[in-house]
Amino acid sequence: METSRVHRIAVSIFFFIAGLVFSSWTCRIPDIKMQLQLSDGALGSVLFALPVGLMASLPVSGFLVTRYGSRSVLILAATLYPITLIFLGLAGHVWQLVTGLVFFGLWSNMLNISVNTQAVSVEGLYGRSIMASFHGLWSLAGFGGGFIGFLLSPAGVPPFIHYLCICGVCLLLVLFTHKYLVNQDVGSGSGQPLFAKPDSVILKLGVIAFSGMVCEGTMFDWSGVYFQKIVLVPKQYVIFGFVAFMSTMAGGRFTADWMVTRIGVTKVLQISGICIASGLLLAVALPYFVTATIGFLLVGIGVSSVVPLVYGLAGKSKTMSPGVALAAVSTIGFVGFLIGPPIIGFVAEAASLKSSFTLVAMFGIATALLASQTRTK
């Protein structure tokens, strides 16, 4: 088997590990809430520890990847990430869960930056866009992890046992595939500084990531609420909006690379922004089951390509090392993921949920406009 394909399979497995571990955590949150007897408010406060850890690690991750190489950082993070999952399942006190989540967020971001840096290197070996397919595997792993939790939770399997099994699988995957990772990152040894002020291209890519992740975070947290309060579907159909969004987001990531090869990354990002905006506006203008579902399908198609393609472009920066460039774009983008859902809540409280979804549609339009102004070569 040719070397580039071996590297691609290895990096794909690490994307799979990242998605599996994260979804395994999220699908058992209700059980851990019951385990620690947390109120809704207390759970919300506890969950804030994860983004705290993630944000704290953003500047460090880029430095470590640039200084020691993405391969070493990825192996470390992919080992500690699932191990920390076990401690989350074992937490018997709130402070233990909070501490575990801070480290869980830290390892999560270190894994994110390093595995995307690896993906940029593999993409360089192929000479064409393959970044979105890597992120597609993350989404598939997310589906798989959620499905496993869906089976184990009603069966009464404790989160600790569930997490122990997931950890075992992930560590075996790391053990057997780490030697096939890329040894030298693209751009390493080029004399680029460990710390550098982001140029205009990186800043624009960061704002595109910000816009895309505002939309993504909104759909993760508010799609079910929209179907419940605006579309007014029966309780058993509330999840349809989220499932529609997730299905096309995953599927879109496996077709995005083909589209980039055909029409170029700029046009794909423009189409993505248009899909996001049109899907949200359709759901707002015609808040019925069929039309809202179609709208959320369009949003999933639009969101699917934005972050993978922007990460791929950032990793090819001419002024910054791949790890630092990815960290810069990821930092800006993740702020959007964090503040998007709360903004939706504030706007919905002040005006209406339909008004807040209309506002988010503007971020889709911003994605399309910024893509046309961003240098992609």
Short mmCIF file of the C-alpha atoms (twelve columns), coordinates in Angstrom:
data_MODEL
# 
_entry.id   MODEL 
# 
loop_
_atom_site.group_PDB 
_atom_site.id 
_atom_site.type_symbol 
_atom_site.label_atom_id 
_atom_site.label_alt_id 
_atom_site.label_comp_id 
_atom_site.label_asym_id 
_atom_site.label_seq_id 
_atom_site.Cartn_x 
_atom_site.Cartn_y 
_atom_site.Cartn_z 
_atom_site.pdbx_PDB_model_num 
ATOM 1   C CA . MET A 1   0.000   0.000  0.000  1 
ATOM 2   C CA . GLU A 2   1.377   3.429  -0.947 1 
ATOM 3   C CA . THR A 3   2.701   5.622  1.856  1 
ATOM 4   C CA . SER A 4   0.203   8.462  1.393  1 
ATOM 5   C CA . ARG A 5   -2.735  6.078  1.728  1 
ATOM 6   C CA . VAL A 6   -1.273  4.509  4.877  1 
ATOM 7   C CA . HIS A 7   -0.916  7.974  6.416  1 
ATOM 8   C CA . ARG A 8   -4.473  8.834  5.412  1 
ATOM 9   C CA . ILE A 9   -5.912  5.727  7.073  1 
ATOM 10  C CA . ALA A 10  -3.919  6.380  10.267 1 
ATOM 11  C CA . VAL A 11  -5.014  10.017 10.516 1 
ATOM 12  C CA . SER A 12  -8.608  8.988  9.755  1 
ATOM 13  C CA . ILE A 13  -8.528  6.614  12.720 1 
ATOM 14  C CA . PHE A 14  -7.424  9.435  15.014 1 
ATOM 15  C CA . PHE A 15  -10.317 11.595 13.780 1 
ATOM 16  C CA . PHE A 16  -12.564 8.633  14.561 1 
ATOM 17  C CA . ILE A 17  -11.121 8.416  18.087 1 
ATOM 18  C CA . ALA A 18  -11.819 12.126 18.652 1 
ATOM 19  C CA . GLY A 19  -15.456 11.818 17.564 1 
ATOM 20  C CA . LEU A 20  -16.064 8.596  19.476 1 
ATOM 21  C CA . VAL A 21  -14.696 9.931  22.771 1 
ATOM 22  C CA . PHE A 22  -16.581 13.232 22.582 1 
ATOM 23  C CA . SER A 23  -19.920 11.656 21.664 1 
ATOM 24  C CA . SER A 24  -19.481 9.014  24.378 1 
ATOM 25  C CA . TRP A 25  -19.232 11.809 26.925 1 
ATOM 26  C CA . THR A 26  -22.181 13.835 25.654 1 
ATOM 27  C CA . CYS A 27  -24.609 10.909 25.312 1 
ATOM 28  C CA . ARG A 28  -24.206 9.974  29.012 1 
ATOM 29  C CA . ILE A 29  -24.501 13.495 30.457 1 
ATOM 30  C CA . PRO A 30  -28.070 12.824 31.695 1 
ATOM 31  C CA . ASP A 31  -26.860 9.718  33.553 1 
ATOM 32  C CA . ILE A 32  -23.961 11.569 35.153 1 
ATOM 33  C CA . LYS A 33  -26.379 14.361 36.096 1 
ATOM 34  C CA . MET A 34  -28.500 11.797 37.936 1 
ATOM 35  C CA . GLN A 35  -25.418 10.106 39.389 1 
ATOM 36  C CA . LEU A 36  -24.335 13.366 41.057 1 
ATOM 37  C CA . GLN A 37  -27.929 14.561 41.670 1 
ATOM 38  C CA . LEU A 38  -27.336 17.868 39.879 1 
ATOM 39  C CA . SER A 39  -30.027 20.418 39.136 1 
ATOM 40  C CA . ASP A 40  -30.313 21.875 35.623 1 
ATOM 41  C CA . GLY A 41  -28.599 25.060 36.760 1 
ATOM 42  C CA . ALA A 42  -25.798 23.187 38.505 1 
ATOM 43  C CA . LEU A 43  -25.224 21.025 35.435 1 
ATOM 44  C CA . GLY A 44  -24.977 24.122 33.248 1 
ATOM 45  C CA . SER A 45  -22.335 25.580 35.540 1 
ATOM 46  C CA . VAL A 46  -20.390 22.319 35.626 1 
ATOM 47  C CA . LEU A 47  -20.427 21.932 31.839 1 
ATOM 48  C CA . PHE A 48  -18.795 25.338 31.469 1 
ATOM 49  C CA . ALA A 49  -15.571 23.716 32.741 1 
ATOM 50  C CA . LEU A 50  -15.057 21.958 29.407 1 
ATOM 51  C CA . PRO A 51  -14.795 25.120 27.259 1 
ATOM 52  C CA . VAL A 52  -12.648 26.693 29.975 1 
ATOM 53  C CA . GLY A 53  -10.114 23.889 29.551 1 
ATOM 54  C CA . LEU A 54  -10.397 24.055 25.787 1 
ATOM 55  C CA . MET A 55  -9.883  27.806 25.571 1 
ATOM 56  C CA . ALA A 56  -6.969  27.658 28.021 1 
ATOM 57  C CA . SER A 57  -5.206  25.143 25.798 1 
ATOM 58  C CA . LEU A 58  -5.642  26.994 22.486 1 
ATOM 59  C CA . PRO A 59  -2.433  29.087 22.598 1 
ATOM 60  C CA . VAL A 60  -0.436  26.222 24.127 1 
ATOM 61  C CA . SER A 61  -1.551  23.664 21.556 1 
ATOM 62  C CA . GLY A 62  -0.224  25.621 18.594 1 
ATOM 63  C CA . PHE A 63  3.119   26.133 20.325 1 
ATOM 64  C CA . LEU A 64  3.496   22.454 21.252 1 
ATOM 65  C CA . VAL A 65  2.597   21.255 17.752 1 
ATOM 66  C CA . THR A 66  5.100   23.657 16.205 1 
ATOM 67  C CA . ARG A 67  7.835   22.918 18.748 1 
ATOM 68  C CA . TYR A 68  7.540   19.131 19.042 1 
ATOM 69  C CA . GLY A 69  5.582   18.169 15.908 1 
ATOM 70  C CA . SER A 70  1.952   17.153 15.505 1 
ATOM 71  C CA . ARG A 71  2.752   13.431 15.676 1 
ATOM 72  C CA . SER A 72  4.080   13.529 19.259 1 
ATOM 73  C CA . VAL A 73  1.327   15.851 20.487 1 
ATOM 74  C CA . LEU A 74  -1.373  13.754 18.777 1 
ATOM 75  C CA . ILE A 75  -0.182  10.495 20.347 1 
ATOM 76  C CA . LEU A 76  -0.119  12.126 23.801 1 
ATOM 77  C CA . ALA A 77  -3.521  13.783 23.452 1 
ATOM 78  C CA . ALA A 78  -5.196  10.709 21.919 1 
ATOM 79  C CA . THR A 79  -3.962  8.669  24.878 1 
ATOM 80  C CA . LEU A 80  -4.968  11.073 27.654 1 
ATOM 81  C CA . TYR A 81  -8.316  12.059 26.102 1 
ATOM 82  C CA . PRO A 82  -10.041 8.642  26.498 1 
ATOM 83  C CA . ILE A 83  -8.299  8.011  29.831 1 
ATOM 84  C CA . THR A 84  -9.811  11.237 31.177 1 
ATOM 85  C CA . LEU A 85  -13.199 9.948  30.014 1 
ATOM 86  C CA . ILE A 86  -12.907 7.167  32.614 1 
ATOM 87  C CA . PHE A 87  -12.383 9.709  35.384 1 
ATOM 88  C CA . LEU A 88  -15.517 11.561 34.284 1 
ATOM 89  C CA . GLY A 89  -17.463 8.328  34.700 1 
ATOM 90  C CA . LEU A 90  -15.907 7.755  38.139 1 
ATOM 91  C CA . ALA A 91  -16.613 11.285 39.445 1 
ATOM 92  C CA . GLY A 92  -18.424 11.094 42.773 1 
ATOM 93  C CA . HIS A 93  -18.291 14.807 43.596 1 
ATOM 94  C CA . VAL A 94  -18.885 17.955 41.601 1 
ATOM 95  C CA . TRP A 95  -15.306 19.177 42.014 1 
ATOM 96  C CA . GLN A 96  -14.019 15.910 40.554 1 
ATOM 97  C CA . LEU A 97  -16.260 16.274 37.516 1 
ATOM 98  C CA . VAL A 98  -15.282 19.924 37.035 1 
ATOM 99  C CA . THR A 99  -11.572 19.084 37.263 1 
ATOM 100 C CA . GLY A 100 -11.987 16.197 34.852 1 
ATOM 101 C CA . LEU A 101 -13.854 18.376 32.347 1 
ATOM 102 C CA . VAL A 102 -11.140 21.040 32.376 1 
ATOM 103 C CA . PHE A 103 -8.555  18.410 31.420 1 
ATOM 104 C CA . PHE A 104 -11.007 16.783 28.994 1 
ATOM 105 C CA . GLY A 105 -11.315 20.113 27.181 1 
ATOM 106 C CA . LEU A 106 -7.551  20.593 27.221 1 
ATOM 107 C CA . TRP A 107 -6.792  17.176 25.666 1 
ATOM 108 C CA . SER A 108 -9.677  17.627 23.236 1 
ATOM 109 C CA . ASN A 109 -8.200  20.777 21.758 1 
ATOM 110 C CA . MET A 110 -4.646  19.431 21.698 1 
ATOM 111 C CA . LEU A 111 -5.989  16.462 19.750 1 
ATOM 112 C CA . ASN A 112 -7.980  18.768 17.469 1 
ATOM 113 C CA . ILE A 113 -5.030  21.001 16.522 1 
ATOM 114 C CA . SER A 114 -2.540  18.152 16.129 1 
ATOM 115 C CA . VAL A 115 -4.814  15.834 14.119 1 
ATOM 116 C CA . ASN A 116 -5.779  18.668 11.764 1 
ATOM 117 C CA . THR A 117 -2.105  19.510 11.311 1 
ATOM 118 C CA . GLN A 118 -1.528  15.869 10.385 1 
ATOM 119 C CA . ALA A 119 -4.451  16.077 7.964  1 
ATOM 120 C CA . VAL A 120 -2.923  19.133 6.288  1 
ATOM 121 C CA . SER A 121 0.309   17.172 5.774  1 
ATOM 122 C CA . VAL A 122 -1.531  14.193 4.287  1 
ATOM 123 C CA . GLU A 123 -3.519  16.525 2.048  1 
ATOM 124 C CA . GLY A 124 -0.196  17.906 0.815  1 
ATOM 125 C CA . LEU A 125 0.903   14.391 -0.136 1 
ATOM 126 C CA . TYR A 126 -2.284  13.881 -2.149 1 
ATOM 127 C CA . GLY A 127 -2.120  17.275 -3.812 1 
ATOM 128 C CA . ARG A 128 -5.894  17.732 -3.605 1 
ATOM 129 C CA . SER A 129 -8.592  18.446 -1.027 1 
ATOM 130 C CA . ILE A 130 -9.286  15.558 1.368  1 
ATOM 131 C CA . MET A 131 -9.752  17.515 4.601  1 
ATOM 132 C CA . ALA A 132 -13.549 17.342 4.671  1 
ATOM 133 C CA . SER A 133 -13.557 13.535 4.501  1 
ATOM 134 C CA . PHE A 134 -11.456 13.418 7.683  1 
ATOM 135 C CA . HIS A 135 -14.076 15.507 9.464  1 
ATOM 136 C CA . GLY A 136 -16.758 13.248 8.007  1 
ATOM 137 C CA . LEU A 137 -15.246 10.364 9.951  1 
ATOM 138 C CA . TRP A 138 -15.460 12.473 13.114 1 
ATOM 139 C CA . SER A 139 -19.182 12.881 12.431 1 
ATOM 140 C CA . LEU A 140 -19.658 9.158  11.758 1 
ATOM 141 C CA . ALA A 141 -17.872 8.345  15.005 1 
ATOM 142 C CA . GLY A 142 -20.199 10.818 16.719 1 
ATOM 143 C CA . PHE A 143 -23.203 8.909  15.389 1 
ATOM 144 C CA . GLY A 144 -21.650 5.613  16.462 1 
ATOM 145 C CA . GLY A 145 -20.793 6.824  19.948 1 
ATOM 146 C CA . GLY A 146 -24.269 8.247  20.429 1 
ATOM 147 C CA . PHE A 147 -25.866 5.007  19.271 1 
ATOM 148 C CA . ILE A 148 -23.762 2.965  21.713 1 
ATOM 149 C CA . GLY A 149 -24.871 5.252  24.535 1 
ATOM 150 C CA . PHE A 150 -28.478 4.960  23.339 1 
ATOM 151 C CA . LEU A 151 -28.200 1.170  23.802 1 
ATOM 152 C CA . LEU A 152 -26.227 1.098  27.055 1 
ATOM 153 C CA . SER A 153 -28.015 3.796  29.053 1 
ATOM 154 C CA . PRO A 154 -31.490 2.146  29.097 1 
ATOM 155 C CA . ALA A 155 -29.800 -1.166 29.861 1 
ATOM 156 C CA . GLY A 156 -28.482 0.324  33.103 1 
ATOM 157 C CA . VAL A 157 -24.780 0.099  32.184 1 
ATOM 158 C CA . PRO A 158 -22.948 2.672  34.348 1 
ATOM 159 C CA . PRO A 159 -21.046 5.439  32.523 1 
ATOM 160 C CA . PHE A 160 -17.796 4.193  34.074 1 
ATOM 161 C CA . ILE A 161 -18.113 0.741  32.465 1 
ATOM 162 C CA . HIS A 162 -19.169 2.311  29.165 1 
ATOM 163 C CA . TYR A 163 -16.200 4.690  29.241 1 
ATOM 164 C CA . LEU A 164 -13.790 1.945  30.243 1 
ATOM 165 C CA . CYS A 165 -14.723 -0.013 27.112 1 
ATOM 166 C CA . ILE A 166 -14.445 3.073  24.888 1 
ATOM 167 C CA . CYS A 167 -11.056 3.878  26.399 1 
ATOM 168 C CA . GLY A 168 -9.817  0.340  25.775 1 
ATOM 169 C CA . VAL A 169 -10.844 0.494  22.113 1 
ATOM 170 C CA . CYS A 170 -9.260  3.905  21.616 1 
ATOM 171 C CA . LEU A 171 -5.962  2.974  23.266 1 
ATOM 172 C CA . LEU A 172 -5.715  -0.141 21.095 1 
ATOM 173 C CA . LEU A 173 -6.295  1.996  18.003 1 
ATOM 174 C CA . VAL A 174 -3.574  4.418  19.125 1 
ATOM 175 C CA . LEU A 175 -1.192  1.537  19.821 1 
ATOM 176 C CA . PHE A 176 -1.603  -0.059 16.395 1 
ATOM 177 C CA . THR A 177 -1.768  3.075  14.222 1 
ATOM 178 C CA . HIS A 178 0.522   5.710  15.780 1 
ATOM 179 C CA . LYS A 179 3.588   4.474  13.873 1 
ATOM 180 C CA . TYR A 180 1.850   5.252  10.565 1 
ATOM 181 C CA . LEU A 181 1.351   8.955  11.292 1 
ATOM 182 C CA . VAL A 182 3.268   11.586 9.309  1 
ATOM 183 C CA . ASN A 183 6.654   12.214 10.917 1 
ATOM 184 C CA . GLN A 184 7.300   15.721 9.587  1 
ATOM 185 C CA . ASP A 185 4.610   18.379 9.302  1 
ATOM 186 C CA . VAL A 186 4.136   20.558 6.253  1 
ATOM 187 C CA . GLY A 187 5.994   23.818 6.825  1 
ATOM 188 C CA . SER A 188 8.188   22.479 9.624  1 
ATOM 189 C CA . GLY A 189 11.750  23.689 9.493  1 
ATOM 190 C CA . SER A 190 10.774  26.614 7.296  1 
ATOM 191 C CA . GLY A 191 11.946  29.219 9.792  1 
ATOM 192 C CA . GLN A 192 8.438   30.425 10.558 1 
ATOM 193 C CA . PRO A 193 8.109   31.844 14.098 1 
ATOM 194 C CA . LEU A 194 6.449   29.978 16.948 1 
ATOM 195 C CA . PHE A 195 4.431   33.093 17.697 1 
ATOM 196 C CA . ALA A 196 3.235   35.488 15.016 1 
ATOM 197 C CA . LYS A 197 0.500   38.033 14.574 1 
ATOM 198 C CA . PRO A 198 -2.206  36.572 12.324 1 
ATOM 199 C CA . ASP A 199 -2.250  38.217 8.895  1 
ATOM 200 C CA . SER A 200 -5.391  39.365 7.091  1 
ATOM 201 C CA . VAL A 201 -5.905  35.984 5.422  1 
ATOM 202 C CA . ILE A 202 -5.809  34.096 8.731  1 
ATOM 203 C CA . LEU A 203 -8.133  36.651 10.323 1 
ATOM 204 C CA . LYS A 204 -10.652 36.302 7.480  1 
ATOM 205 C CA . LEU A 205 -10.466 32.515 7.727  1 
ATOM 206 C CA . GLY A 206 -11.030 32.860 11.465 1 
ATOM 207 C CA . VAL A 207 -14.127 35.005 10.903 1 
ATOM 208 C CA . ILE A 208 -15.473 32.467 8.379  1 
ATOM 209 C CA . ALA A 209 -14.890 29.731 10.977 1 
ATOM 210 C CA . PHE A 210 -16.583 31.951 13.573 1 
ATOM 211 C CA . SER A 211 -19.650 32.391 11.356 1 
ATOM 212 C CA . GLY A 212 -19.852 28.687 10.543 1 
ATOM 213 C CA . MET A 213 -19.490 27.636 14.160 1 
ATOM 214 C CA . VAL A 214 -22.130 30.113 15.347 1 
ATOM 215 C CA . CYS A 215 -24.515 28.294 13.008 1 
ATOM 216 C CA . GLU A 216 -23.244 24.859 14.080 1 
ATOM 217 C CA . GLY A 217 -23.533 25.630 17.790 1 
ATOM 218 C CA . THR A 218 -27.022 27.022 17.256 1 
ATOM 219 C CA . MET A 219 -28.177 23.847 15.533 1 
ATOM 220 C CA . PHE A 220 -26.657 21.607 18.208 1 
ATOM 221 C CA . ASP A 221 -28.353 23.447 21.064 1 
ATOM 222 C CA . TRP A 222 -31.518 24.958 19.590 1 
ATOM 223 C CA . SER A 223 -32.773 22.790 16.702 1 
ATOM 224 C CA . GLY A 224 -34.876 20.647 19.040 1 
ATOM 225 C CA . VAL A 225 -36.226 23.692 20.851 1 
ATOM 226 C CA . TYR A 226 -37.186 25.275 17.519 1 
ATOM 227 C CA . PHE A 227 -39.120 22.190 16.464 1 
ATOM 228 C CA . GLN A 228 -40.811 22.063 19.853 1 
ATOM 229 C CA . LYS A 229 -41.780 25.726 20.278 1 
ATOM 230 C CA . ILE A 230 -42.074 27.085 16.737 1 
ATOM 231 C CA . VAL A 231 -42.828 24.106 14.488 1 
ATOM 232 C CA . LEU A 232 -45.038 22.688 17.272 1 
ATOM 233 C CA . VAL A 233 -44.443 19.022 16.460 1 
ATOM 234 C CA . PRO A 234 -45.468 16.147 18.768 1 
ATOM 235 C CA . LYS A 235 -42.861 15.257 21.370 1 
ATOM 236 C CA . GLN A 236 -41.652 12.157 19.494 1 
ATOM 237 C CA . TYR A 237 -40.796 14.293 16.442 1 
ATOM 238 C CA . VAL A 238 -38.805 16.991 18.238 1 
ATOM 239 C CA . ILE A 239 -35.497 15.277 17.414 1 
ATOM 240 C CA . PHE A 240 -36.211 15.279 13.659 1 
ATOM 241 C CA . GLY A 241 -34.681 18.711 13.135 1 
ATOM 242 C CA . PHE A 242 -31.413 17.744 14.794 1 
ATOM 243 C CA . VAL A 243 -31.265 14.397 12.965 1 
ATOM 244 C CA . ALA A 244 -31.897 16.152 9.632  1 
ATOM 245 C CA . PHE A 245 -29.085 18.611 10.338 1 
ATOM 246 C CA . MET A 246 -26.611 15.964 11.533 1 
ATOM 247 C CA . SER A 247 -27.279 13.580 8.640  1 
ATOM 248 C CA . THR A 248 -26.525 16.126 5.917  1 
ATOM 249 C CA . MET A 249 -23.613 17.580 7.885  1 
ATOM 250 C CA . ALA A 250 -21.986 14.136 7.976  1 
ATOM 251 C CA . GLY A 251 -22.875 13.317 4.378  1 
ATOM 252 C CA . GLY A 252 -21.765 16.717 3.132  1 
ATOM 253 C CA . ARG A 253 -18.284 16.171 4.509  1 
ATOM 254 C CA . PHE A 254 -17.801 13.149 2.273  1 
ATOM 255 C CA . THR A 255 -18.791 15.068 -0.867 1 
ATOM 256 C CA . ALA A 256 -17.126 18.421 -0.106 1 
ATOM 257 C CA . ASP A 257 -13.661 17.321 -1.271 1 
ATOM 258 C CA . TRP A 258 -15.091 16.174 -4.610 1 
ATOM 259 C CA . MET A 259 -16.816 19.532 -5.007 1 
ATOM 260 C CA . VAL A 260 -13.606 21.414 -4.171 1 
ATOM 261 C CA . THR A 261 -11.791 19.466 -6.890 1 
ATOM 262 C CA . ARG A 262 -14.564 20.297 -9.356 1 
ATOM 263 C CA . ILE A 263 -15.332 23.955 -8.660 1 
ATOM 264 C CA . GLY A 264 -12.738 25.192 -6.160 1 
ATOM 265 C CA . VAL A 265 -12.751 25.914 -2.448 1 
ATOM 266 C CA . THR A 266 -14.007 29.508 -2.785 1 
ATOM 267 C CA . LYS A 267 -17.186 28.487 -4.588 1 
ATOM 268 C CA . VAL A 268 -17.805 25.626 -2.156 1 
ATOM 269 C CA . LEU A 269 -17.571 28.039 0.792  1 
ATOM 270 C CA . GLN A 270 -19.885 30.480 -0.995 1 
ATOM 271 C CA . ILE A 271 -22.427 27.734 -1.653 1 
ATOM 272 C CA . SER A 272 -22.096 26.639 1.970  1 
ATOM 273 C CA . GLY A 273 -22.968 30.110 3.229  1 
ATOM 274 C CA . ILE A 274 -25.938 30.334 0.867  1 
ATOM 275 C CA . CYS A 275 -27.219 26.919 2.025  1 
ATOM 276 C CA . ILE A 276 -26.954 27.957 5.682  1 
ATOM 277 C CA . ALA A 277 -28.809 31.227 5.126  1 
ATOM 278 C CA . SER A 278 -31.503 29.819 2.829  1 
ATOM 279 C CA . GLY A 279 -32.133 26.824 5.094  1 
ATOM 280 C CA . LEU A 280 -32.603 28.952 8.213  1 
ATOM 281 C CA . LEU A 281 -34.755 31.514 6.406  1 
ATOM 282 C CA . LEU A 282 -36.932 28.729 4.970  1 
ATOM 283 C CA . ALA A 283 -37.481 27.326 8.472  1 
ATOM 284 C CA . VAL A 284 -38.364 30.827 9.719  1 
ATOM 285 C CA . ALA A 285 -40.635 31.792 6.825  1 
ATOM 286 C CA . LEU A 286 -42.459 28.434 6.688  1 
ATOM 287 C CA . PRO A 287 -42.270 26.893 10.188 1 
ATOM 288 C CA . TYR A 288 -43.995 23.634 9.295  1 
ATOM 289 C CA . PHE A 289 -42.680 20.112 9.768  1 
ATOM 290 C CA . VAL A 290 -41.732 19.389 6.139  1 
ATOM 291 C CA . THR A 291 -40.368 22.824 5.253  1 
ATOM 292 C CA . ALA A 292 -38.466 23.217 8.537  1 
ATOM 293 C CA . THR A 293 -36.925 19.769 8.081  1 
ATOM 294 C CA . ILE A 294 -35.854 20.666 4.533  1 
ATOM 295 C CA . GLY A 295 -34.436 23.919 5.893  1 
ATOM 296 C CA . PHE A 296 -32.381 22.112 8.525  1 
ATOM 297 C CA . LEU A 297 -31.160 19.649 5.885  1 
ATOM 298 C CA . LEU A 298 -29.846 22.633 3.924  1 
ATOM 299 C CA . VAL A 299 -28.176 24.071 7.027  1 
ATOM 300 C CA . GLY A 300 -26.397 20.741 7.582  1 
ATOM 301 C CA . ILE A 301 -25.120 20.769 3.989  1 
ATOM 302 C CA . GLY A 302 -23.846 24.309 4.453  1 
ATOM 303 C CA . VAL A 303 -22.187 23.805 7.824  1 
ATOM 304 C CA . SER A 304 -20.518 20.531 6.776  1 
ATOM 305 C CA . SER A 305 -17.812 22.112 4.623  1 
ATOM 306 C CA . VAL A 306 -16.969 25.359 6.394  1 
ATOM 307 C CA . VAL A 307 -14.676 24.292 9.245  1 
ATOM 308 C CA . PRO A 308 -12.803 21.473 7.406  1 
ATOM 309 C CA . LEU A 309 -12.049 23.673 4.389  1 
ATOM 310 C CA . VAL A 310 -11.065 26.685 6.487  1 
ATOM 311 C CA . TYR A 311 -8.734  24.503 8.570  1 
ATOM 312 C CA . GLY A 312 -7.193  23.152 5.380  1 
ATOM 313 C CA . LEU A 313 -6.554  26.679 4.094  1 
ATOM 314 C CA . ALA A 314 -5.141  27.824 7.455  1 
ATOM 315 C CA . GLY A 315 -2.705  24.906 7.486  1 
ATOM 316 C CA . LYS A 316 -1.237  26.176 4.202  1 
ATOM 317 C CA . SER A 317 -0.469  29.639 5.607  1 
ATOM 318 C CA . LYS A 318 2.645   31.290 4.144  1 
ATOM 319 C CA . THR A 319 3.313   33.417 7.230  1 
ATOM 320 C CA . MET A 320 2.645   31.049 10.141 1 
ATOM 321 C CA . SER A 321 3.455   27.428 10.942 1 
ATOM 322 C CA . PRO A 322 0.499   25.022 10.430 1 
ATOM 323 C CA . GLY A 323 -0.013  24.396 14.151 1 
ATOM 324 C CA . VAL A 324 -0.026  28.087 15.086 1 
ATOM 325 C CA . ALA A 325 -2.236  29.027 12.120 1 
ATOM 326 C CA . LEU A 326 -4.733  26.293 12.987 1 
ATOM 327 C CA . ALA A 327 -4.732  27.360 16.631 1 
ATOM 328 C CA . ALA A 328 -5.429  30.973 15.635 1 
ATOM 329 C CA . VAL A 329 -8.336  30.059 13.346 1 
ATOM 330 C CA . SER A 330 -9.656  27.507 15.847 1 
ATOM 331 C CA . THR A 331 -9.590  30.105 18.635 1 
ATOM 332 C CA . ILE A 332 -11.636 32.617 16.649 1 
ATOM 333 C CA . GLY A 333 -14.004 29.920 15.397 1 
ATOM 334 C CA . PHE A 334 -14.590 28.335 18.773 1 
ATOM 335 C CA . VAL A 335 -15.584 31.691 20.258 1 
ATOM 336 C CA . GLY A 336 -18.465 31.582 17.782 1 
ATOM 337 C CA . PHE A 337 -19.395 28.072 18.915 1 
ATOM 338 C CA . LEU A 338 -19.434 29.276 22.533 1 
ATOM 339 C CA . ILE A 339 -21.304 32.566 22.172 1 
ATOM 340 C CA . GLY A 340 -23.725 31.530 19.411 1 
ATOM 341 C CA . PRO A 341 -26.176 29.525 21.555 1 
ATOM 342 C CA . PRO A 342 -26.320 32.110 24.393 1 
ATOM 343 C CA . ILE A 343 -26.940 34.897 21.854 1 
ATOM 344 C CA . ILE A 344 -29.833 32.874 20.470 1 
ATOM 345 C CA . GLY A 345 -31.273 32.673 23.971 1 
ATOM 346 C CA . PHE A 346 -30.924 36.410 24.610 1 
ATOM 347 C CA . VAL A 347 -32.474 37.391 21.273 1 
ATOM 348 C CA . ALA A 348 -35.270 34.845 21.713 1 
ATOM 349 C CA . GLU A 349 -36.013 36.274 25.153 1 
ATOM 350 C CA . ALA A 350 -36.012 39.861 23.886 1 
ATOM 351 C CA . ALA A 351 -37.850 39.214 20.613 1 
ATOM 352 C CA . SER A 352 -38.585 35.674 19.464 1 
ATOM 353 C CA . LEU A 353 -36.877 32.431 18.526 1 
ATOM 354 C CA . LYS A 354 -37.699 33.080 14.865 1 
ATOM 355 C CA . SER A 355 -35.913 36.426 15.114 1 
ATOM 356 C CA . SER A 356 -32.829 34.771 16.563 1 
ATOM 357 C CA . PHE A 357 -32.734 32.176 13.758 1 
ATOM 358 C CA . THR A 358 -33.032 35.019 11.247 1 
ATOM 359 C CA . LEU A 359 -30.007 36.634 12.885 1 
ATOM 360 C CA . VAL A 360 -28.014 33.401 12.575 1 
ATOM 361 C CA . ALA A 361 -28.923 33.269 8.867  1 
ATOM 362 C CA . MET A 362 -26.946 36.499 8.499  1 
ATOM 363 C CA . PHE A 363 -23.818 34.598 9.556  1 
ATOM 364 C CA . GLY A 364 -24.428 32.266 6.628  1 
ATOM 365 C CA . ILE A 365 -24.527 35.272 4.299  1 
ATOM 366 C CA . ALA A 366 -21.333 36.575 5.930  1 
ATOM 367 C CA . THR A 367 -19.646 33.233 5.204  1 
ATOM 368 C CA . ALA A 368 -20.480 33.510 1.509  1 
ATOM 369 C CA . LEU A 369 -19.339 37.137 1.276  1 
ATOM 370 C CA . LEU A 370 -16.066 36.606 3.154  1 
ATOM 371 C CA . ALA A 371 -15.215 33.518 1.102  1 
ATOM 372 C CA . SER A 372 -15.277 35.616 -2.073 1 
ATOM 373 C CA . GLN A 373 -12.750 38.035 -0.520 1 
ATOM 374 C CA . THR A 374 -10.331 35.464 0.880  1 
ATOM 375 C CA . ARG A 375 -7.223  34.330 -0.957 1 
ATOM 376 C CA . THR A 376 -7.360  30.536 -1.157 1 
ATOM 377 C CA . LYS A 377 -4.062  29.779 -2.930 1 
# 
